[in-house]
Short mmCIF file of C-alpha atoms and ligand atoms in Angstrom, two decimals:
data_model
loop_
_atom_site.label_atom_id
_atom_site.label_comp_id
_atom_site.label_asym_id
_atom_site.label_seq_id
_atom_site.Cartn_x
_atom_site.Cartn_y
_atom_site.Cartn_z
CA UNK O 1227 0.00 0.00 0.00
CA UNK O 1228 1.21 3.48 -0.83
CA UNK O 1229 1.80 6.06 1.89
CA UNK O 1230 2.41 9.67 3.50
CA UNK O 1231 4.22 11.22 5.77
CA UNK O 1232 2.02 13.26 7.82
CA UNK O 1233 3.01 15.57 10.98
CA UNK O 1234 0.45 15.61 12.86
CA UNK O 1235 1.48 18.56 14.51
CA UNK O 1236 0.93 20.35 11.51
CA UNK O 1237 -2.36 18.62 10.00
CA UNK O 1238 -4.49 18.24 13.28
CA UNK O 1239 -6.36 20.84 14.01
CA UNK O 1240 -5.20 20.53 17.44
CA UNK O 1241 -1.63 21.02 16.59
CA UNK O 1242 -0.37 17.99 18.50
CA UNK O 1243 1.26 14.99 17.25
CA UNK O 1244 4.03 12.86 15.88
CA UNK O 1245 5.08 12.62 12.21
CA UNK O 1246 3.98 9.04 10.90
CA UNK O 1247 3.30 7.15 7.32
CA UNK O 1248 -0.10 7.36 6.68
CA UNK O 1249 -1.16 4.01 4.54
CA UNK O 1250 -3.77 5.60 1.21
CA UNK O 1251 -6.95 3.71 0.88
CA UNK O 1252 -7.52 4.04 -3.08
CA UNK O 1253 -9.36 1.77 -5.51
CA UNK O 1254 -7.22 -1.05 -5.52
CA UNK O 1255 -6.84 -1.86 -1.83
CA UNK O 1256 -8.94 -4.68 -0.17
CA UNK O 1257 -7.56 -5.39 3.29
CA UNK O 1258 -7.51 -2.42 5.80
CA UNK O 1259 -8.28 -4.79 9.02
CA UNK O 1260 -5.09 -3.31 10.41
CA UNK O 1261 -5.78 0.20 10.01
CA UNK O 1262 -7.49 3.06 12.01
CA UNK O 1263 -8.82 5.62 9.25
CA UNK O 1264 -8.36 9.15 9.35
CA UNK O 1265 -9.96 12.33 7.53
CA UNK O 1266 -8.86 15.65 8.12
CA UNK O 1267 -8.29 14.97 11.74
CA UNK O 1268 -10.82 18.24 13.21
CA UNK O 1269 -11.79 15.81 15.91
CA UNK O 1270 -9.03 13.82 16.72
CA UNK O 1271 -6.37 13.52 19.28
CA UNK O 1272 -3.53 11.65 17.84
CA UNK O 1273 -0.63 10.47 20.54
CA UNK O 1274 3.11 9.30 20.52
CA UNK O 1275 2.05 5.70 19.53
CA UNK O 1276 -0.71 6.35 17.30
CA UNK O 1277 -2.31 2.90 15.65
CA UNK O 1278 -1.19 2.34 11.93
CA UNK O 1279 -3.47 5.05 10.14
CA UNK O 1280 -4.98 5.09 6.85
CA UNK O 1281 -6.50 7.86 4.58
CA UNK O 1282 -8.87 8.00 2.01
CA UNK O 1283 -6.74 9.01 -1.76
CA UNK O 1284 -7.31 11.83 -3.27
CA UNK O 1285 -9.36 10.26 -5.92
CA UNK O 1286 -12.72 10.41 -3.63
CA UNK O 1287 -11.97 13.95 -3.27
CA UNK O 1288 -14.98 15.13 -5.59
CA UNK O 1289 -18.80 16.32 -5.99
CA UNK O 1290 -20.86 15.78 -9.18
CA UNK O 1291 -24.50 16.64 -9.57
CA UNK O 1292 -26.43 13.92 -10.94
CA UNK O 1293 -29.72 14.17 -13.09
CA UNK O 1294 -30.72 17.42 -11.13
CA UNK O 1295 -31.89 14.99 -8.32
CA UNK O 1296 -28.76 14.22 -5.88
CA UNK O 1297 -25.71 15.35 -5.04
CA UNK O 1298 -22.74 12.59 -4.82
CA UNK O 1299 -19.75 13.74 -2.49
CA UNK O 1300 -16.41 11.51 -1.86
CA UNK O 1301 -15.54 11.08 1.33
CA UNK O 1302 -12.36 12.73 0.91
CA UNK O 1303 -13.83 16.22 0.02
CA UNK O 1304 -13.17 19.24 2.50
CA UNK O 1305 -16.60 20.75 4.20
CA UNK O 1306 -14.94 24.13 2.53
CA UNK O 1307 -15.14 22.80 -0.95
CA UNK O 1308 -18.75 21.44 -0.58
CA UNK O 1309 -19.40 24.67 0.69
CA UNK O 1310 -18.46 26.40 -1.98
CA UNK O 1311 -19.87 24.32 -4.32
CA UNK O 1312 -23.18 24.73 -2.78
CA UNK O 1313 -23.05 28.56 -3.08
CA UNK O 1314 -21.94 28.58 -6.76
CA UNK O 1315 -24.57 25.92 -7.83
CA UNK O 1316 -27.22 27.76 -5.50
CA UNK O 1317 -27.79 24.39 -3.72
CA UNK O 1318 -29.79 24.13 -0.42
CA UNK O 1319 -28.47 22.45 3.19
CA UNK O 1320 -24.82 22.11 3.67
CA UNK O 1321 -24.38 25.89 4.77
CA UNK O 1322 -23.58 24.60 8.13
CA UNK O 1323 -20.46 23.15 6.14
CA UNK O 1324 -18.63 27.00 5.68
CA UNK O 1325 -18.16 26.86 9.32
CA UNK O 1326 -17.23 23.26 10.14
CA UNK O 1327 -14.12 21.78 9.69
CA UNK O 1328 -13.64 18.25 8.29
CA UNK O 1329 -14.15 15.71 5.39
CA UNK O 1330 -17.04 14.33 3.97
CA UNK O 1331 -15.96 11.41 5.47
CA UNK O 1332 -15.60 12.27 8.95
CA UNK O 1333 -19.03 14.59 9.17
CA UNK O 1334 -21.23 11.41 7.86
CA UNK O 1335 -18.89 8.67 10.47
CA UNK O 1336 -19.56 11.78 13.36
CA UNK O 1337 -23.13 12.99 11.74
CA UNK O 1338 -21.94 16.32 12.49
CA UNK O 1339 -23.94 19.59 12.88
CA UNK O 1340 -24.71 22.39 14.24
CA UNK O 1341 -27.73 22.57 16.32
CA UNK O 1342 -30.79 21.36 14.49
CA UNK O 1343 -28.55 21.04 11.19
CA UNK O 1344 -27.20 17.86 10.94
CA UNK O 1345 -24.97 15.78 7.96
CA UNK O 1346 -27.69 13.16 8.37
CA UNK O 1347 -30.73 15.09 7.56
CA UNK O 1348 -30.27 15.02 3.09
CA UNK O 1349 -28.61 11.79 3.47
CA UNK O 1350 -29.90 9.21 1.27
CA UNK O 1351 -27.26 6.91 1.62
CA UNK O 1352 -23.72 6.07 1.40
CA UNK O 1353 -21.18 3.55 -0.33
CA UNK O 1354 -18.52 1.27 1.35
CA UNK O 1355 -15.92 -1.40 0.30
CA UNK O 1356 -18.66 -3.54 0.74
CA UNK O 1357 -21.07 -2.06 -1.28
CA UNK O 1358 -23.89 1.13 -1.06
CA UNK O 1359 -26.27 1.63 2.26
CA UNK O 1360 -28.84 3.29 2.57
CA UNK O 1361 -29.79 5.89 5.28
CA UNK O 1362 -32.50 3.51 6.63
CA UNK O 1363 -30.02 1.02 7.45
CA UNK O 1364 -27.46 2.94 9.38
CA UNK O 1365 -27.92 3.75 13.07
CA UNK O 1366 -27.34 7.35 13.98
CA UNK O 1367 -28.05 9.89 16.55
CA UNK O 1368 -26.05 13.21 18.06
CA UNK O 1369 -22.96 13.07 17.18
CA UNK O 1370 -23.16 9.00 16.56
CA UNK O 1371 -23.31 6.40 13.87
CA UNK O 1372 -23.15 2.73 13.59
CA UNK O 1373 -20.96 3.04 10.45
CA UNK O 1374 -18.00 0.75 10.71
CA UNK O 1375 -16.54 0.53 7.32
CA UNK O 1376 -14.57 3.57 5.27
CA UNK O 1377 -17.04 5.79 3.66
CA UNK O 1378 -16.07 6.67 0.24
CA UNK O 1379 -18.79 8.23 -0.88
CA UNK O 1380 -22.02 9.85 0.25
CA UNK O 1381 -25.42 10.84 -1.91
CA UNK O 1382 -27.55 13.73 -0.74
CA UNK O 1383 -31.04 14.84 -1.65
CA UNK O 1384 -30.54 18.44 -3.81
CA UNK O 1385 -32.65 20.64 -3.43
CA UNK O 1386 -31.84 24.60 -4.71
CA UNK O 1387 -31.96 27.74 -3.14
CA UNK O 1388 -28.69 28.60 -1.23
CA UNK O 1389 -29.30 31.03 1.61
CA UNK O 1390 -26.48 33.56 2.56
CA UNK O 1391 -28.55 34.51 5.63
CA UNK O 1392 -27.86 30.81 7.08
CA UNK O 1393 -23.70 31.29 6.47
CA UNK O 1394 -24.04 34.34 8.42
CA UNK O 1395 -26.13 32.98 11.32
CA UNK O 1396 -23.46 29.85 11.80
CA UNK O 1397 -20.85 32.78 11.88
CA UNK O 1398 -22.45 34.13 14.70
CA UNK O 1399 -23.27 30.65 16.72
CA UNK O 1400 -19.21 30.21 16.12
CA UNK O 1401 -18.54 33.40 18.07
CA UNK O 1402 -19.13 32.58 21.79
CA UNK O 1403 -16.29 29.28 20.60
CA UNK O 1404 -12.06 30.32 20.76
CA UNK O 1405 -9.87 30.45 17.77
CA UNK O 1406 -7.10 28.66 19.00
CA UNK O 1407 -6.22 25.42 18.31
CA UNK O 1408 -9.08 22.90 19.19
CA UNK O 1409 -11.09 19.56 17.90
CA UNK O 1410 -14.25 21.44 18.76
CA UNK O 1411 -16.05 20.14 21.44
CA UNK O 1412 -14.04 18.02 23.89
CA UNK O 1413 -17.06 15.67 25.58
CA UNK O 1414 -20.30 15.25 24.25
CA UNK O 1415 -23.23 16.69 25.88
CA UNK O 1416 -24.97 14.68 28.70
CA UNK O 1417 -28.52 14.06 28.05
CA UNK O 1418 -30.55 17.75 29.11
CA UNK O 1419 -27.52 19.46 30.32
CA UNK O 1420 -24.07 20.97 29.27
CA UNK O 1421 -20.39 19.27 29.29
CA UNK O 1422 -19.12 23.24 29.22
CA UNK O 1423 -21.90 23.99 32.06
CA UNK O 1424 -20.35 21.04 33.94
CA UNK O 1425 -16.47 21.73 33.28
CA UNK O 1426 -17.29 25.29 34.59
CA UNK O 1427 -19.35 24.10 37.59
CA UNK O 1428 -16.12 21.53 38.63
CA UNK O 1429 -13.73 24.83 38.36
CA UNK O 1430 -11.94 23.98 34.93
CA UNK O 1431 -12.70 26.57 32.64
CA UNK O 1432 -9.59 28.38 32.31
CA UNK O 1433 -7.80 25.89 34.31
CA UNK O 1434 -4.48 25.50 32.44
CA UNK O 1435 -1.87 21.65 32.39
CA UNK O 1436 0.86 22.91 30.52
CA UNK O 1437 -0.45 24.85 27.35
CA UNK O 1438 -3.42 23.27 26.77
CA UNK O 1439 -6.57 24.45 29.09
CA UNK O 1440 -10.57 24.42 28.81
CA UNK O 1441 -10.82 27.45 27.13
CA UNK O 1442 -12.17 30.98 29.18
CA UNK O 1443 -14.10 30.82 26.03
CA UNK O 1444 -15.66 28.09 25.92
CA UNK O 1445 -14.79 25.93 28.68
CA UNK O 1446 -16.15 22.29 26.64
CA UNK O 1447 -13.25 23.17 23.83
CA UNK O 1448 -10.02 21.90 25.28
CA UNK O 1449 -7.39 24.53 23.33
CA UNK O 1450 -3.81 24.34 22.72
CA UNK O 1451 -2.26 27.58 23.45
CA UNK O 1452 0.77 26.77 21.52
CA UNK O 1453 3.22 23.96 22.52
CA UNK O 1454 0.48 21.63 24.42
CA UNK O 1455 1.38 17.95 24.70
CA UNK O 1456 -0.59 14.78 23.97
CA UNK O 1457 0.31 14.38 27.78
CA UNK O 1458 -1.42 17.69 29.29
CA UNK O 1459 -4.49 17.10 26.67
CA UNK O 1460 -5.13 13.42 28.16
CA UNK O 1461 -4.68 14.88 31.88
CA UNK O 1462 -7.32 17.35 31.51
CA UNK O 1463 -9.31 15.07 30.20
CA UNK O 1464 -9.24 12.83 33.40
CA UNK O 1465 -9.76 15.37 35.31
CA UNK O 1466 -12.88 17.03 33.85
CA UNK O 1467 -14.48 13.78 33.72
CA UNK O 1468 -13.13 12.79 37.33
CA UNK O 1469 -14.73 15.94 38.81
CA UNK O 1470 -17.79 15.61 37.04
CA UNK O 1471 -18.29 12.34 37.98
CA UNK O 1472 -17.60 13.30 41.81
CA UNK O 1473 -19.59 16.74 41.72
CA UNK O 1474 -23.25 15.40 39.59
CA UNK O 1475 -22.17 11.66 39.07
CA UNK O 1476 -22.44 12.13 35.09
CA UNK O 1477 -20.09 10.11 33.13
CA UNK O 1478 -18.58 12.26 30.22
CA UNK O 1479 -18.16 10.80 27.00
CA UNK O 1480 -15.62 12.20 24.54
CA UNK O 1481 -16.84 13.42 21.52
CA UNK O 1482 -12.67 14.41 20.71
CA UNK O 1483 -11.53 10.19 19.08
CA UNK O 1484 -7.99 9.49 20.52
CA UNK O 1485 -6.01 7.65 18.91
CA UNK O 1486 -3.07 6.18 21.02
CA UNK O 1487 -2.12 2.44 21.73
CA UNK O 1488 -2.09 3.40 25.56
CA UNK O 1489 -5.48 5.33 25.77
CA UNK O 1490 -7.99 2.57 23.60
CA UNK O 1491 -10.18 5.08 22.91
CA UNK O 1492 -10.63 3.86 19.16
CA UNK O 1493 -11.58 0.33 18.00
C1 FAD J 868 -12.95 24.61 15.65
C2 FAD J 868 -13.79 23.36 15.49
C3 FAD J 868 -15.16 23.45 15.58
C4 FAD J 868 -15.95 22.31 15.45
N1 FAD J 868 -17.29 22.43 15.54
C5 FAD J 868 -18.08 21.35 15.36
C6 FAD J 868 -19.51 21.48 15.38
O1 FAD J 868 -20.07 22.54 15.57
N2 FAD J 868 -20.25 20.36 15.17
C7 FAD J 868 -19.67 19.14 14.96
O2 FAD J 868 -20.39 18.16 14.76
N3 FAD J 868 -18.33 19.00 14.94
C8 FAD J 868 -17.53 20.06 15.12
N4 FAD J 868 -16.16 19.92 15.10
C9 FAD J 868 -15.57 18.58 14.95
C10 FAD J 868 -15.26 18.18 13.50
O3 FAD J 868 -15.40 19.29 12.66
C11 FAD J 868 -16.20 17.07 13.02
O4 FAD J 868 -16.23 15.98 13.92
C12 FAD J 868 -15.81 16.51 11.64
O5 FAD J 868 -16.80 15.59 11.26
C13 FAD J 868 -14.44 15.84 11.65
O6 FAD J 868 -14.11 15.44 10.33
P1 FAD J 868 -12.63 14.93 10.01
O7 FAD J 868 -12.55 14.60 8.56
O8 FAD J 868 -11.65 15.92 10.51
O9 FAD J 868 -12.60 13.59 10.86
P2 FAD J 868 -11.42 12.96 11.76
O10 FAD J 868 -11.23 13.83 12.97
O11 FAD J 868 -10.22 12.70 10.94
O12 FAD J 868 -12.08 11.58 12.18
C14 FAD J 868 -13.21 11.57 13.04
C15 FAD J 868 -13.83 10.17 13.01
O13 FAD J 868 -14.38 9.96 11.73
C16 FAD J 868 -13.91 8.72 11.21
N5 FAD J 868 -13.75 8.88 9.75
C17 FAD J 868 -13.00 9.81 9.11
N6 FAD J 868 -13.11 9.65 7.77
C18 FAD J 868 -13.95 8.59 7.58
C19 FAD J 868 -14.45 7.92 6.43
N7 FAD J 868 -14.13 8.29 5.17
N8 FAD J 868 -15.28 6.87 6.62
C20 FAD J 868 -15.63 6.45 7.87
N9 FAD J 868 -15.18 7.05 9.00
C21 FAD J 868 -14.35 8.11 8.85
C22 FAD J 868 -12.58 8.47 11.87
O14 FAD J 868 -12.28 7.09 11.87
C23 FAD J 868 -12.84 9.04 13.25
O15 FAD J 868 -13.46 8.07 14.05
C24 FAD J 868 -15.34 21.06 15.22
C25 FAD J 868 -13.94 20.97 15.11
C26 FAD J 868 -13.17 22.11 15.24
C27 FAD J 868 -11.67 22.00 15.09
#
C-alpha cells in the first residue's frame, strides 16, 4: 500500500502529534483490518504511539451533480469545498459546512452539525468497500453512527436555493467558541444538560496543564495555546471527567476520538 508522511502537529487541528506514514486507501486496496482511518483529523487527538493510520486518496476527493436529483460527495472532500460548491450551484443544506471543519468522510462517520442542522438530515445513503447503504439502514443519533466501514462516498437529496442569511447565522453561533487550536467540542453533551456547564461548575474553565486548558471561552473546547502535549491534553481530560463524575455523578463521554495504543479510545 502506498503512503504519506504526515506531521500531525501540523495537519491536526489541534496542533499535536508525531510525524507518521499514513497508509492511502484508493481503488485497488482490499484489506484495511489493520488500520485506524483518518480524515482531516478536526476531531481527533492523535498520541506518541498512534495505531497504523490510513487515509482516504485523493481520488474520492470530488462532488458531481447527478440528473438534477442528488448530489454525490467523496468522502475525501473538505466541508470548505462542498461549501463552496453549494453557493456557486445555489444548492440548499450544507451551509452549516462553511463553518465546520472536516471531510465528507468524517461529518457522515460523526453525523456532524450544528444545532438542528445535521450531515444526516439530506442523506440518502452512502457507499462502502462492501457495497452502497442506505440511510435507513445505518444507526445514527447526536454526534453518533453505527458506520463501521470507510465511507467513500455519500449521496444527498438536492434541493436549490442557497441562503447567505444561514452562512451568516453559523458565523455568529461560532462566536461565543475560541480560535485557538481545538477539535471542537471536547465531551459530548450529557442528556438535558451541558459538558461546558459542567467543566465550569467543577472549576476547569480556564484551568491551564501545561499549554493546553478548557478554554475561558468556551470551557467544553479543550485549546492548545501553543506547545500543548498529547500528555497535558489526556490529563485534563481525566480530570474534567473525574470531577464531574464526583460533583453530579455524570459520566462524560468524549466526543474528541484518541487515537493512542495506551489510551484505547478507538476500536
Ligand atoms: C474549531 C472546530 C469546531 C468544530 N465544531 C463542530 C460542530 O459545531 N459540530 C460538529 O459536529 N463537529 C464540530 N467539530 C468537529 C469536526 O469538525 C467534526 O467531527 C468533523 O466531522 C471531523 O471530520 P474529520 O474529517 O476531521 O474527521 P477525523 O477527525 O479525521 O475523524 C473523526 C472520526 O471519523 C472517522 N472517519 C474519518 N473519515 C472517515 C471515512 N471516510 N469513513 C468512515 N469514517 C471516517 C474516523 O475514523 C474518526 O473516528 C469542530 C472541530 C473544530 C476543530
Amino acid at each position: 500500500m502506498q503512503t504519506k508522511s504526515i506531521n500531525f502537529s501540523k495537519y491536526s487541528s489541534f496542533k499535536i502529534g508525531p510525524k507518521v506514514d499514513v497508509a492511502i486507501l484508493d481503488k485497488d486496496t482490499k484489506d484495511i483490518s489493520a488500520y485506524y482511518l483518518i480524515g482531516s483529523c478536526n476531531n481527533t487527538l492523535v498520541g506518541n504511539n498512534p495505531p497504523p493510520l490510513l487515509m482516504l486518496s485523493k481520488e474520492y476527493d470530488y462532488i458531481k451533480i447527478e440528473e438534477n436529483k442528488k448530489l454525490k460527495i467523496g468522502g475525501a472532500t473538505p466541508s470548505g469545498k462542498i461549501a463552496s460548491f453549494c453557493k456557486k450551484y445555489n444548492i440548499a443544506n450544507f451551509e452549516f459546512l462553511s463553518h465546520l471543519p472536516g471531510k465528507l468522510g468524517g461529518l457522515v462517520y460523526m453525523n456532524a452539525g450544528l444545532k438542528e442542522f445535521e450531515i444526516f438530515n439530506n442523506l440518502l445513503n452512502i457507499r462502502t468497500l462492501s457495497g452502497e447503504k442506505s440511510k435507513a439502514n445505518i444507526e445514527y443519533g447526536y454526534r453518533y453512527t453505527n458506520i463501521d466501514e470507510p465511507i467513500l462516498e455519500a449521496t444527498f437529496n438536492l434541493q436549490f436555493g442557497f441562503d447567505a442569511n444561514k452562512v451568516q447565522l453559523f458565523k455568529k453561533m461560532r462566536e461565543n467558541q475560541p480560535s485557538t487550536p481545538s477539535a471542537g467540542s471536547c465531551f459530548k453533551n450529557p442528556p438535558n444538560d451541558y459538558a461546558g456547564r459542567l467543566i465550569e461548575a467543577v472549576g476547569l474553565k480556564g484551568y491551564m496543564h501545561g499549554d493546553m486548558c478548557f478554554s475561558e471561552k468556551h470551557a467544553n473546547f479543550l485549546v492548545n495555546n501553543g506547545n500543548g502535549k498529547f500528555e497535558d491534553a489526556i490529563f485534563l481530560i481525566k480530570e474534567a471527567q473525574k470531577r464531574v463524575k464526583e460533583k453530579f455523578n455524570i459520566k462524560l463521554e468524549c466526543e474528541i476520538i484518541i487515537l493512542d495504543k495506551s489510551y484505547l479510545t478507538f476500536e
